[in-house]
PDB file of C-alpha atoms in Angstrom:
ATOM      1  CA  MET A   1      81.283  94.046 112.660  1.00 46.00           C
ATOM      2  CA  GLU A   2      81.480  92.562 109.121  1.00 50.00           C
ATOM      3  CA  THR A   3      83.869  89.847 108.414  1.00 51.00           C
ATOM      4  CA  ASP A   4      83.428  89.342 104.735  1.00 56.00           C
ATOM      5  CA  ARG A   5      85.955  92.093 104.222  1.00 62.00           C
ATOM      6  CA  ILE A   6      88.629  93.536 106.220  1.00 64.00           C
ATOM      7  CA  ASP A   7      87.220  96.425 108.749  1.00 68.00           C
ATOM      8  CA  ASP A   8      88.125  99.909 107.285  1.00 73.00           C
ATOM      9  CA  ALA A   9      88.448 101.071 110.999  1.00 73.00           C
ATOM     10  CA  LEU A  10      90.884  98.198 111.849  1.00 72.00           C
ATOM     11  CA  VAL A  11      92.750  99.016 108.623  1.00 71.00           C
ATOM     12  CA  ARG A  12      93.116 102.894 109.532  1.00 73.00           C
ATOM     13  CA  ARG A  13      94.099 101.589 113.225  1.00 72.00           C
ATOM     14  CA  VAL A  14      97.140  99.631 111.934  1.00 72.00           C
ATOM     15  CA  SER A  15      98.062 101.292 108.724  1.00 68.00           C
ATOM     16  CA  THR A  16      98.170 104.997 110.268  1.00 71.00           C
ATOM     17  CA  MET A  17     100.109 103.961 113.414  1.00 75.00           C
ATOM     18  CA  PHE A  18     103.589 105.311 113.782  1.00 80.00           C
ATOM     19  CA  VAL A  19     106.136 104.533 116.474  1.00 81.00           C
ATOM     20  CA  PRO A  20     108.924 106.959 116.511  1.00 82.00           C
ATOM     21  CA  THR A  21     112.373 104.879 116.027  1.00 86.00           C
ATOM     22  CA  SER A  22     115.583 106.232 116.641  1.00 87.00           C
ATOM     23  CA  ASP A  23     115.937 106.730 112.700  1.00 89.00           C
ATOM     24  CA  CYS A  24     112.643 108.514 112.764  1.00 91.00           C
ATOM     25  CA  LYS A  25     113.640 110.958 115.798  1.00 90.00           C
ATOM     26  CA  SER A  26     116.963 111.866 113.757  1.00 92.00           C
ATOM     27  CA  ALA A  27     114.705 113.629 111.106  1.00 93.00           C
ATOM     28  CA  VAL A  28     113.144 115.842 113.693  1.00 93.00           C
ATOM     29  CA  GLU A  29     115.759 118.430 114.025  1.00 94.00           C
ATOM     30  CA  PRO A  30     116.833 118.730 110.418  1.00 94.00           C
ATOM     31  CA  PHE A  31     112.780 119.015 109.581  1.00 94.00           C
ATOM     32  CA  ASP A  32     112.512 121.830 112.258  1.00 92.00           C
ATOM     33  CA  VAL A  33     115.612 123.763 110.847  1.00 92.00           C
ATOM     34  CA  LEU A  34     113.995 123.209 107.403  1.00 92.00           C
ATOM     35  CA  LEU A  35     110.729 124.953 108.332  1.00 88.00           C
ATOM     36  CA  ALA A  36     112.317 127.574 110.433  1.00 87.00           C
ATOM     37  CA  ALA A  37     115.108 128.805 108.579  1.00 81.00           C
ATOM     38  CA  GLY A  38     114.414 127.748 105.057  1.00 76.00           C
ATOM     39  CA  ALA A  39     112.582 130.979 104.155  1.00 72.00           C
ATOM     40  CA  ALA A  40     115.728 133.276 105.524  1.00 77.00           C
ATOM     41  CA  VAL A  41     117.805 131.109 103.047  1.00 82.00           C
ATOM     42  CA  GLY A  42     115.509 130.916 100.110  1.00 79.00           C
ATOM     43  CA  GLY A  43     114.691 127.444 100.811  1.00 86.00           C
ATOM     44  CA  LEU A  44     116.329 124.098 101.983  1.00 90.00           C
ATOM     45  CA  CYS A  45     116.050 120.462 100.720  1.00 92.00           C
ATOM     46  CA  LEU A  46     115.870 117.643 103.351  1.00 94.00           C
ATOM     47  CA  LEU A  47     116.170 114.114 101.727  1.00 95.00           C
ATOM     48  CA  ILE A  48     114.386 111.044 103.419  1.00 96.00           C
ATOM     49  CA  CYS A  49     116.063 107.892 101.962  1.00 96.00           C
ATOM     50  CA  GLY A  50     115.088 104.260 102.422  1.00 95.00           C
ATOM     51  CA  GLU A  51     114.074 100.939 101.313  1.00 94.00           C
ATOM     52  CA  SER A  52     110.679 100.294 100.213  1.00 93.00           C
ATOM     53  CA  GLY A  53     108.252  99.546 103.205  1.00 92.00           C
ATOM     54  CA  VAL A  54     110.624 101.067 105.869  1.00 93.00           C
ATOM     55  CA  GLY A  55     107.972 104.153 106.874  1.00 91.00           C
ATOM     56  CA  LYS A  56     109.130 106.937 104.643  1.00 93.00           C
ATOM     57  CA  SER A  57     105.995 108.078 103.853  1.00 91.00           C
ATOM     58  CA  THR A  58     104.489 107.488 107.228  1.00 89.00           C
ATOM     59  CA  LEU A  59     107.372 109.508 108.809  1.00 93.00           C
ATOM     60  CA  ILE A  60     106.380 112.914 106.320  1.00 93.00           C
ATOM     61  CA  ARG A  61     103.056 112.437 107.712  1.00 91.00           C
ATOM     62  CA  TRP A  62     104.140 112.622 111.271  1.00 91.00           C
ATOM     63  CA  LEU A  63     106.561 115.506 110.567  1.00 93.00           C
ATOM     64  CA  THR A  64     104.006 117.168 108.723  1.00 93.00           C
ATOM     65  CA  LYS A  65     100.864 116.541 110.777  1.00 91.00           C
ATOM     66  CA  ASN A  66     100.631 120.344 111.990  1.00 90.00           C
ATOM     67  CA  LEU A  67     101.084 121.747 108.395  1.00 91.00           C
ATOM     68  CA  ARG A  68      97.364 121.784 107.638  1.00 88.00           C
ATOM     69  CA  SER A  69      95.828 123.495 104.677  1.00 89.00           C
ATOM     70  CA  VAL A  70      92.870 126.354 105.868  1.00 90.00           C
ATOM     71  CA  LYS A  71      90.242 127.617 103.697  1.00 86.00           C
ATOM     72  CA  THR A  72      89.886 131.474 104.566  1.00 81.00           C
ATOM     73  CA  ASP A  73      87.564 134.096 102.807  1.00 81.00           C
ATOM     74  CA  ALA A  74      90.191 134.920 100.507  1.00 78.00           C
ATOM     75  CA  GLY A  75      90.859 131.055  99.495  1.00 82.00           C
ATOM     76  CA  TRP A  76      93.217 128.355 100.622  1.00 87.00           C
ATOM     77  CA  SER A  77      96.157 128.827 102.743  1.00 89.00           C
ATOM     78  CA  ARG A  78      98.624 125.790 102.191  1.00 92.00           C
ATOM     79  CA  PRO A  79     101.786 125.670 104.176  1.00 92.00           C
ATOM     80  CA  ALA A  80     102.640 122.495 102.491  1.00 94.00           C
ATOM     81  CA  ILE A  81     101.721 120.705  99.434  1.00 95.00           C
ATOM     82  CA  PHE A  82     101.985 117.160  99.001  1.00 95.00           C
ATOM     83  CA  VAL A  83     102.909 115.058  95.605  1.00 95.00           C
ATOM     84  CA  GLU A  84     104.178 111.828  94.609  1.00 94.00           C
ATOM     85  CA  VAL A  85     106.362 111.891  91.582  1.00 94.00           C
ATOM     86  CA  PRO A  86     104.638 109.883  88.748  1.00 90.00           C
ATOM     87  CA  ALA A  87     106.832 107.269  87.063  1.00 89.00           C
ATOM     88  CA  SER A  88     108.671 108.406  84.224  1.00 85.00           C
ATOM     89  CA  PRO A  89     108.031 112.052  85.190  1.00 92.00           C
ATOM     90  CA  THR A  90     108.091 114.833  82.563  1.00 93.00           C
ATOM     91  CA  ALA A  91     108.429 118.406  83.772  1.00 94.00           C
ATOM     92  CA  ILE A  92     104.943 118.741  82.698  1.00 95.00           C
ATOM     93  CA  ALA A  93     103.781 115.766  84.556  1.00 94.00           C
ATOM     94  CA  VAL A  94     105.274 117.339  87.785  1.00 94.00           C
ATOM     95  CA  CYS A  95     103.692 120.605  86.874  1.00 95.00           C
ATOM     96  CA  GLU A  96     100.269 119.153  86.699  1.00 96.00           C
ATOM     97  CA  ALA A  97     100.683 117.140  89.648  1.00 95.00           C
ATOM     98  CA  LEU A  98     101.556 120.200  91.813  1.00 95.00           C
ATOM     99  CA  LEU A  99      98.471 122.220  90.007  1.00 96.00           C
ATOM    100  CA  ASP A 100      96.269 119.363  91.070  1.00 96.00           C
ATOM    101  CA  ALA A 101      97.613 119.198  94.756  1.00 95.00           C
ATOM    102  CA  LEU A 102      96.639 123.178  94.718  1.00 95.00           C
ATOM    103  CA  GLY A 103      93.147 122.488  93.742  1.00 94.00           C
ATOM    104  CA  ASP A 104      93.313 123.514  90.269  1.00 95.00           C
ATOM    105  CA  PRO A 105      90.466 122.255  88.444  1.00 95.00           C
ATOM    106  CA  ARG A 106      91.771 121.555  85.245  1.00 95.00           C
ATOM    107  CA  PRO A 107      95.524 120.906  85.818  1.00 95.00           C
ATOM    108  CA  SER A 108      96.111 119.675  82.324  1.00 94.00           C
ATOM    109  CA  ALA A 109      94.700 122.528  80.634  1.00 95.00           C
ATOM    110  CA  GLY A 110      97.085 125.337  78.726  1.00 95.00           C
ATOM    111  CA  THR A 111     100.596 125.331  77.177  1.00 95.00           C
ATOM    112  CA  ARG A 112     103.541 124.413  79.088  1.00 94.00           C
ATOM    113  CA  PRO A 113     104.225 128.456  79.845  1.00 94.00           C
ATOM    114  CA  GLN A 114     100.724 128.781  80.976  1.00 96.00           C
ATOM    115  CA  LYS A 115     100.651 125.860  83.334  1.00 96.00           C
ATOM    116  CA  PHE A 116     103.863 127.060  85.098  1.00 95.00           C
ATOM    117  CA  ARG A 117     102.574 130.404  85.175  1.00 96.00           C
ATOM    118  CA  ARG A 118      99.020 129.334  86.717  1.00 96.00           C
ATOM    119  CA  LEU A 119     101.391 127.113  89.256  1.00 96.00           C
ATOM    120  CA  ARG A 120     103.735 130.159  90.261  1.00 95.00           C
ATOM    121  CA  GLU A 121     100.576 132.015  90.762  1.00 95.00           C
ATOM    122  CA  LYS A 122      98.938 129.718  93.298  1.00 95.00           C
ATOM    123  CA  LEU A 123     102.078 128.851  95.144  1.00 95.00           C
ATOM    124  CA  ALA A 124     102.399 132.303  96.101  1.00 94.00           C
ATOM    125  CA  GLU A 125      98.606 132.830  96.621  1.00 93.00           C
ATOM    126  CA  GLN A 126      98.361 129.865  98.953  1.00 94.00           C
ATOM    127  CA  GLN A 127     101.613 131.092 100.698  1.00 91.00           C
ATOM    128  CA  VAL A 128     103.399 127.442 100.093  1.00 93.00           C
ATOM    129  CA  ARG A 129     106.479 127.388 102.006  1.00 91.00           C
ATOM    130  CA  LEU A 130     107.199 123.648 101.952  1.00 94.00           C
ATOM    131  CA  LEU A 131     106.989 120.984  98.933  1.00 95.00           C
ATOM    132  CA  VAL A 132     106.883 117.363  99.917  1.00 96.00           C
ATOM    133  CA  LEU A 133     107.895 115.122  97.067  1.00 95.00           C
ATOM    134  CA  ASP A 134     107.419 111.406  97.528  1.00 95.00           C
ATOM    135  CA  ASP A 135     108.695 108.533  95.472  1.00 95.00           C
ATOM    136  CA  LEU A 136     111.473 111.043  94.288  1.00 94.00           C
ATOM    137  CA  GLN A 137     113.633 108.091  92.621  1.00 95.00           C
ATOM    138  CA  HIS A 138     111.237 108.157  89.503  1.00 94.00           C
ATOM    139  CA  VAL A 139     113.124 111.290  88.362  1.00 94.00           C
ATOM    140  CA  PHE A 140     115.961 108.490  88.047  1.00 92.00           C
ATOM    141  CA  ASP A 141     115.344 106.020  84.877  1.00 89.00           C
ATOM    142  CA  ARG A 142     117.031 102.703  86.167  1.00 82.00           C
ATOM    143  CA  GLU A 143     117.322 101.260  82.758  1.00 81.00           C
ATOM    144  CA  SER A 144     119.510 104.011  81.136  1.00 82.00           C
ATOM    145  CA  GLU A 145     120.863 104.828  84.823  1.00 79.00           C
ATOM    146  CA  ARG A 146     120.266 108.552  83.992  1.00 86.00           C
ATOM    147  CA  VAL A 147     118.449 111.218  85.733  1.00 88.00           C
ATOM    148  CA  LEU A 148     115.314 112.428  83.715  1.00 88.00           C
ATOM    149  CA  PHE A 149     116.451 115.841  82.594  1.00 90.00           C
ATOM    150  CA  ASP A 150     113.342 117.294  81.624  1.00 91.00           C
ATOM    151  CA  ALA A 151     111.815 116.247  84.937  1.00 92.00           C
ATOM    152  CA  SER A 152     114.639 117.311  86.929  1.00 90.00           C
ATOM    153  CA  GLU A 153     114.571 120.908  84.881  1.00 90.00           C
ATOM    154  CA  GLY A 154     111.057 121.292  85.687  1.00 91.00           C
ATOM    155  CA  ILE A 155     111.625 120.943  89.605  1.00 91.00           C
ATOM    156  CA  LYS A 156     114.377 123.596  89.208  1.00 89.00           C
ATOM    157  CA  GLN A 157     112.311 125.916  87.323  1.00 90.00           C
ATOM    158  CA  ILE A 158     109.619 125.844  90.151  1.00 91.00           C
ATOM    159  CA  LEU A 159     112.171 126.077  92.986  1.00 89.00           C
ATOM    160  CA  VAL A 160     113.762 129.348  91.117  1.00 88.00           C
ATOM    161  CA  GLU A 161     110.147 130.920  90.348  1.00 89.00           C
ATOM    162  CA  HIS A 162     108.951 130.468  93.919  1.00 90.00           C
ATOM    163  CA  PRO A 163     111.704 129.729  96.634  1.00 89.00           C
ATOM    164  CA  MET A 164     110.453 127.361  99.304  1.00 91.00           C
ATOM    165  CA  SER A 165     112.018 124.210 101.224  1.00 92.00           C
ATOM    166  CA  ILE A 166     111.205 120.797  99.980  1.00 93.00           C
ATOM    167  CA  LEU A 167     111.106 117.634 101.973  1.00 95.00           C
ATOM    168  CA  CYS A 168     111.827 114.637  99.435  1.00 95.00           C
ATOM    169  CA  ALA A 169     111.596 110.945 100.124  1.00 95.00           C
ATOM    170  CA  GLY A 170     112.635 107.728  98.091  1.00 95.00           C
ATOM    171  CA  LEU A 171     114.838 104.851  97.372  1.00 94.00           C
ATOM    172  CA  ALA A 172     118.642 104.954  97.102  1.00 92.00           C
ATOM    173  CA  ASP A 173     118.315 106.511  93.499  1.00 92.00           C
ATOM    174  CA  ALA A 174     116.668 109.714  94.940  1.00 93.00           C
ATOM    175  CA  SER A 175     119.983 110.596  96.100  1.00 93.00           C
ATOM    176  CA  LYS A 176     121.204 110.698  92.464  1.00 92.00           C
ATOM    177  CA  VAL A 177     118.541 112.914  91.452  1.00 92.00           C
ATOM    178  CA  VAL A 178     119.623 115.484  94.329  1.00 91.00           C
ATOM    179  CA  GLU A 179     123.137 115.193  93.301  1.00 90.00           C
ATOM    180  CA  SER A 180     122.187 115.933  89.567  1.00 89.00           C
ATOM    181  CA  ASN A 181     120.046 118.926  90.250  1.00 87.00           C
ATOM    182  CA  GLU A 182     121.851 122.264  90.909  1.00 85.00           C
ATOM    183  CA  GLN A 183     118.997 123.688  92.864  1.00 84.00           C
ATOM    184  CA  LEU A 184     118.538 120.822  95.304  1.00 86.00           C
ATOM    185  CA  LYS A 185     122.096 120.144  95.691  1.00 88.00           C
ATOM    186  CA  ARG A 186     122.641 123.915  96.668  1.00 87.00           C
ATOM    187  CA  ARG A 187     119.699 123.569  99.336  1.00 87.00           C
ATOM    188  CA  HIS A 188     120.556 119.970 100.263  1.00 90.00           C
ATOM    189  CA  MET A 189     120.872 119.130 104.165  1.00 91.00           C
ATOM    190  CA  ALA A 190     122.151 115.947 105.678  1.00 90.00           C
ATOM    191  CA  THR A 191     120.311 113.041 104.229  1.00 94.00           C
ATOM    192  CA  VAL A 192     118.131 111.338 106.759  1.00 94.00           C
ATOM    193  CA  HIS A 193     118.478 107.272 106.182  1.00 94.00           C
ATOM    194  CA  LEU A 194     115.689 105.311 107.235  1.00 94.00           C
ATOM    195  CA  ARG A 195     116.707 101.365 107.758  1.00 94.00           C
ATOM    196  CA  ARG A 196     114.920  98.275 108.190  1.00 95.00           C
ATOM    197  CA  PHE A 197     115.434  96.733 111.740  1.00 96.00           C
ATOM    198  CA  ASP A 198     118.379  94.721 112.462  1.00 96.00           C
ATOM    199  CA  TRP A 199     117.666  91.781 114.910  1.00 96.00           C
ATOM    200  CA  ASN A 200     121.823  91.530 115.526  1.00 95.00           C
ATOM    201  CA  SER A 201     121.600  95.034 116.951  1.00 95.00           C
ATOM    202  CA  ALA A 202     120.622  95.580 120.249  1.00 94.00           C
ATOM    203  CA  ARG A 203     119.115  99.032 119.999  1.00 92.00           C
ATOM    204  CA  SER A 204     117.481  98.004 116.813  1.00 94.00           C
ATOM    205  CA  ARG A 205     115.973  94.767 118.251  1.00 95.00           C
ATOM    206  CA  SER A 206     114.615  96.749 121.328  1.00 93.00           C
ATOM    207  CA  SER A 207     112.833  99.130 118.767  1.00 92.00           C
ATOM    208  CA  PHE A 208     111.265  96.509 116.804  1.00 95.00           C
ATOM    209  CA  VAL A 209     109.855  94.942 120.031  1.00 95.00           C
ATOM    210  CA  ALA A 210     108.624  98.320 120.844  1.00 92.00           C
ATOM    211  CA  VAL A 211     106.911  98.533 117.517  1.00 92.00           C
ATOM    212  CA  LEU A 212     105.287  94.907 118.432  1.00 94.00           C
ATOM    213  CA  SER A 213     104.123  96.043 121.583  1.00 93.00           C
ATOM    214  CA  ALA A 214     102.585  99.483 120.080  1.00 89.00           C
ATOM    215  CA  VAL A 215     100.543  97.586 117.626  1.00 90.00           C
ATOM    216  CA  VAL A 216      99.234  95.152 120.296  1.00 91.00           C
ATOM    217  CA  GLN A 217      98.344  98.235 121.910  1.00 88.00           C
ATOM    218  CA  ALA A 218      96.333  99.645 119.266  1.00 85.00           C
ATOM    219  CA  LEU A 219      94.526  96.561 118.627  1.00 87.00           C
ATOM    220  CA  GLY A 220      93.768  96.280 122.398  1.00 83.00           C
ATOM    221  CA  ASP A 221      90.339  94.468 121.776  1.00 85.00           C
ATOM    222  CA  PHE A 222      92.347  91.474 120.658  1.00 91.00           C
ATOM    223  CA  GLU A 223      94.387  89.045 122.749  1.00 94.00           C
ATOM    224  CA  PHE A 224      98.283  88.182 121.369  1.00 95.00           C
ATOM    225  CA  PRO A 225     101.192  86.174 122.536  1.00 94.00           C
ATOM    226  CA  ASP A 226     103.567  87.810 124.575  1.00 94.00           C
ATOM    227  CA  LEU A 227     105.443  89.682 121.955  1.00 93.00           C
ATOM    228  CA  GLU A 228     107.914  91.298 124.483  1.00 92.00           C
ATOM    229  CA  ASP A 229     109.209  87.732 124.645  1.00 93.00           C
ATOM    230  CA  GLU A 230     112.317  87.995 122.312  1.00 92.00           C
ATOM    231  CA  GLY A 231     111.821  84.301 121.676  1.00 91.00           C
ATOM    232  CA  VAL A 232     108.307  85.091 120.280  1.00 94.00           C
ATOM    233  CA  ALA A 233     109.538  88.599 118.620  1.00 96.00           C
ATOM    234  CA  VAL A 234     112.082  87.018 116.739  1.00 96.00           C
ATOM    235  CA  ARG A 235     109.538  84.784 114.696  1.00 95.00           C
ATOM    236  CA  PHE A 236     108.141  88.292 113.481  1.00 96.00           C
ATOM    237  CA  TYR A 237     111.303  89.547 112.462  1.00 96.00           C
ATOM    238  CA  LEU A 238     111.981  86.217 110.719  1.00 95.00           C
ATOM    239  CA  GLY A 239     108.719  86.736 108.656  1.00 95.00           C
ATOM    240  CA  SER A 240     108.744  90.353 108.029  1.00 95.00           C
ATOM    241  CA  GLY A 241     112.757  90.784 107.440  1.00 96.00           C
ATOM    242  CA  GLY A 242     112.319  93.960 109.810  1.00 95.00           C
ATOM    243  CA  ILE A 243     110.219  95.850 107.462  1.00 95.00           C
ATOM    244  CA  MET A 244     107.715  97.999 108.964  1.00 92.00           C
ATOM    245  CA  ASP A 245     105.148  97.295 106.084  1.00 92.00           C
ATOM    246  CA  PHE A 246     105.335  93.788 106.291  1.00 94.00           C
ATOM    247  CA  ILE A 247     104.829  93.777 110.419  1.00 94.00           C
ATOM    248  CA  PHE A 248     101.832  95.652 109.746  1.00 91.00           C
ATOM    249  CA  LYS A 249     100.660  93.637 106.946  1.00 92.00           C
ATOM    250  CA  ILE A 250     100.917  90.303 109.106  1.00 94.00           C
ATOM    251  CA  PHE A 251      98.969  91.831 111.999  1.00 93.00           C
ATOM    252  CA  LEU A 252      96.159  93.422 109.822  1.00 90.00           C
ATOM    253  CA  LEU A 253      95.525  89.867 107.759  1.00 92.00           C
ATOM    254  CA  ALA A 254      96.159  87.791 111.215  1.00 94.00           C
ATOM    255  CA  THR A 255      93.513  89.679 113.100  1.00 91.00           C
ATOM    256  CA  TRP A 256      90.981  89.619 110.350  1.00 90.00           C
ATOM    257  CA  PHE A 257      91.507  85.761 110.255  1.00 92.00           C
ATOM    258  CA  ALA A 258      90.792  85.771 114.056  1.00 91.00           C
ATOM    259  CA  MET A 259      87.629  87.889 113.255  1.00 88.00           C
ATOM    260  CA  LYS A 260      86.349  85.541 110.401  1.00 89.00           C
ATOM    261  CA  ALA A 261      86.509  82.841 113.080  1.00 90.00           C
ATOM    262  CA  LYS A 262      84.571  84.875 115.501  1.00 91.00           C
ATOM    263  CA  LYS A 263      88.030  84.673 117.751  1.00 91.00           C
ATOM    264  CA  ARG A 264      89.003  87.558 119.780  1.00 92.00           C
ATOM    265  CA  THR A 265      92.099  85.446 120.382  1.00 95.00           C
ATOM    266  CA  VAL A 266      95.092  85.753 117.625  1.00 95.00           C
ATOM    267  CA  GLY A 267      97.640  83.217 117.651  1.00 94.00           C
ATOM    268  CA  MET A 268     100.439  81.758 115.808  1.00 95.00           C
ATOM    269  CA  ARG A 269      98.191  80.083 113.749  1.00 94.00           C
ATOM    270  CA  GLU A 270      96.555  83.152 112.717  1.00 95.00           C
ATOM    271  CA  PHE A 271     100.068  84.650 112.253  1.00 96.00           C
ATOM    272  CA  SER A 272     101.206  82.006 110.018  1.00 96.00           C
ATOM    273  CA  ARG A 273      98.358  82.141 107.861  1.00 95.00           C
ATOM    274  CA  ALA A 274      98.456  86.030 107.582  1.00 95.00           C
ATOM    275  CA  TRP A 275     102.253  85.537 106.696  1.00 95.00           C
ATOM    276  CA  LYS A 276     101.709  82.655 104.043  1.00 94.00           C
ATOM    277  CA  VAL A 277      98.611  84.465 102.136  1.00 94.00           C
ATOM    278  CA  GLY A 278      99.754  87.964 102.308  1.00 92.00           C
ATOM    279  CA  LEU A 279     103.677  87.975 101.733  1.00 92.00           C
ATOM    280  CA  LEU A 280     105.379  87.215  98.154  1.00 86.00           C
ATOM    281  CA  HIS A 281     108.394  86.048 100.073  1.00 85.00           C
ATOM    282  CA  SER A 282     106.745  83.230 101.888  1.00 86.00           C
ATOM    283  CA  ALA A 283     106.261  81.183  98.627  1.00 85.00           C
ATOM    284  CA  GLY A 284     108.376  77.972  99.408  1.00 81.00           C
ATOM    285  CA  GLN A 285     109.781  79.193 102.817  1.00 86.00           C
ATOM    286  CA  ASP A 286     110.005  77.324 106.052  1.00 89.00           C
ATOM    287  CA  ASP A 287     107.485  79.238 108.111  1.00 93.00           C
ATOM    288  CA  PRO A 288     108.819  81.048 111.295  1.00 93.00           C
ATOM    289  CA  PHE A 289     105.527  81.406 113.218  1.00 94.00           C
ATOM    290  CA  THR A 290     105.539  77.718 113.221  1.00 89.00           C
ATOM    291  CA  ALA A 291     108.809  76.148 112.591  1.00 86.00           C
ATOM    292  CA  ASP A 292     111.467  74.726 115.321  1.00 85.00           C
ATOM    293  CA  MET A 293     114.466  77.507 115.649  1.00 79.00           C
ATOM    294  CA  GLY A 294     116.547  75.060 116.835  1.00 76.00           C
ATOM    295  CA  ASP A 295     119.775  76.173 118.533  1.00 80.00           C
ATOM    296  CA  GLU A 296     121.696  79.499 118.200  1.00 83.00           C
ATOM    297  CA  GLU A 297     123.448  78.447 115.150  1.00 87.00           C
ATOM    298  CA  ASN A 298     120.537  77.666 113.297  1.00 89.00           C
ATOM    299  CA  LEU A 299     118.724  80.850 114.411  1.00 90.00           C
ATOM    300  CA  THR A 300     121.571  82.875 113.139  1.00 92.00           C
ATOM    301  CA  ARG A 301     121.152  81.291 109.686  1.00 92.00           C
ATOM    302  CA  TRP A 302     117.492  82.308 109.847  1.00 92.00           C
ATOM    303  CA  VAL A 303     118.386  85.878 110.539  1.00 94.00           C
ATOM    304  CA  GLU A 304     120.727  86.014 107.835  1.00 94.00           C
ATOM    305  CA  LYS A 305     118.170  85.000 105.430  1.00 92.00           C
ATOM    306  CA  ALA A 306     115.600  87.201 106.954  1.00 93.00           C
ATOM    307  CA  LYS A 307     117.961  90.104 105.822  1.00 94.00           C
ATOM    308  CA  GLN A 308     117.951  89.350 102.354  1.00 92.00           C
ATOM    309  CA  ILE A 309     113.691  89.577 102.268  1.00 92.00           C
ATOM    310  CA  ASN A 310     112.753  92.286  99.653  1.00 90.00           C
ATOM    311  CA  LEU A 311     116.158  93.299  98.858  1.00 86.00           C
ATOM    312  CA  PRO A 312     116.423  94.685  94.902  1.00 78.00           C
ATOM    313  CA  SER A 313     117.628  92.361  92.430  1.00 69.00           C
ATOM    314  CA  PRO A 314     121.336  93.364  91.399  1.00 65.00           C
ATOM    315  CA  ARG A 315     121.648  95.396  88.469  1.00 61.00           C
ATOM    316  CA  GLN A 316     123.277  93.580  85.514  1.00 60.00           C
ATOM    317  CA  PRO A 317     126.117  95.515  84.008  1.00 53.00           C
ATOM    318  CA  LYS A 318     125.101  97.088  80.578  1.00 55.00           C
ATOM    319  CA  LYS A 319     127.146  96.225  77.730  1.00 54.00           C
ATOM    320  CA  ARG A 320     128.259  98.934  75.653  1.00 52.00           C
ATOM    321  CA  ARG A 321     127.283  98.954  72.120  1.00 51.00           C
ATOM    322  CA  ALA A 322     130.040  99.981  69.426  1.00 48.00           C
ATOM    323  CA  SER A 323     129.273 103.377  68.354  1.00 47.00           C
ATOM    324  CA  SER A 324     130.815 102.821  64.714  1.00 46.00           C
ATOM    325  CA  ARG A 325     132.155 100.054  62.657  1.00 43.00           C
ATOM    326  CA  LEU A 326     135.579 101.034  63.113  1.00 41.00           C
ATOM    327  CA  ARG A 327     135.422 100.472  66.742  1.00 43.00           C
ATOM    328  CA  GLU A 328     133.768  97.429  66.372  1.00 41.00           C
ATOM    329  CA  THR A 329     136.766  96.181  64.223  1.00 39.00           C
ATOM    330  CA  GLY A 330     139.102  97.677  66.942  1.00 41.00           C
ATOM    331  CA  LEU A 331     140.470 100.766  64.715  1.00 37.00           C
TER     332      LEU A 331
END
């Protein structure tokens, strides 16, 4: 095995891993309803909402794993199509992304009406009954704090012309897109919220330790510390803030460092190095993998600090500009 780069098989083992937490399991029944009852009512909408890195895209892959595209003599049959909403999207950009997902060889060819007509035909031909839109928050412009009307209307037009269910995922702003779009809002089911792990919650802490154990099991040809020991597991929480993506990144890099050193034992030294090299929030911070945690009070401060990892910067209130000279002078 080469050690000058991270092995593809190792990346797949870690990046495709899925451990169904209680939040993830709460999505199963709504998703089953989405598929089973969606066609009967002209389509339903389910939104999976959460911070960046908590596992929304991974949950979608798990929920839709049995909805596979099949090529028949008559062409493709796609029960579901998957699209990442482009940044600052327009209706045309959304339409082209869908055409590409449907196998259109020239998704950008033609006028807007021609593209939407091709899209409608392909959705019907390939019997699509579920549209999966990831990164739905891109339809919300944080600068102006407004939903991008053109893109939202494009999604509305697609659902009117080809009624189907829609599974959306995104950050908190995605909920504003659903609320502002009459087609999505009318179909909307209860939102599924994916949260980062919380060390102060016994249930969440237990799930966090279960995730660490699952990673160790998946990387069974390596030896790790006893991660079921909460005194050890808490160090991974402090280093990751309870965010799934950061946990996997720490493991991936630590394992690679061990491989480079021709070792099969991955210890705190490798985890410390992975944390320092791989995560931006480590800069200038005490190393949770080597530091003395101290007493209970000090550990509490560490945990509270970890909860701030990767939180978005607070939005600055926008200054309203006067719309006329009279208003500027108070008249």
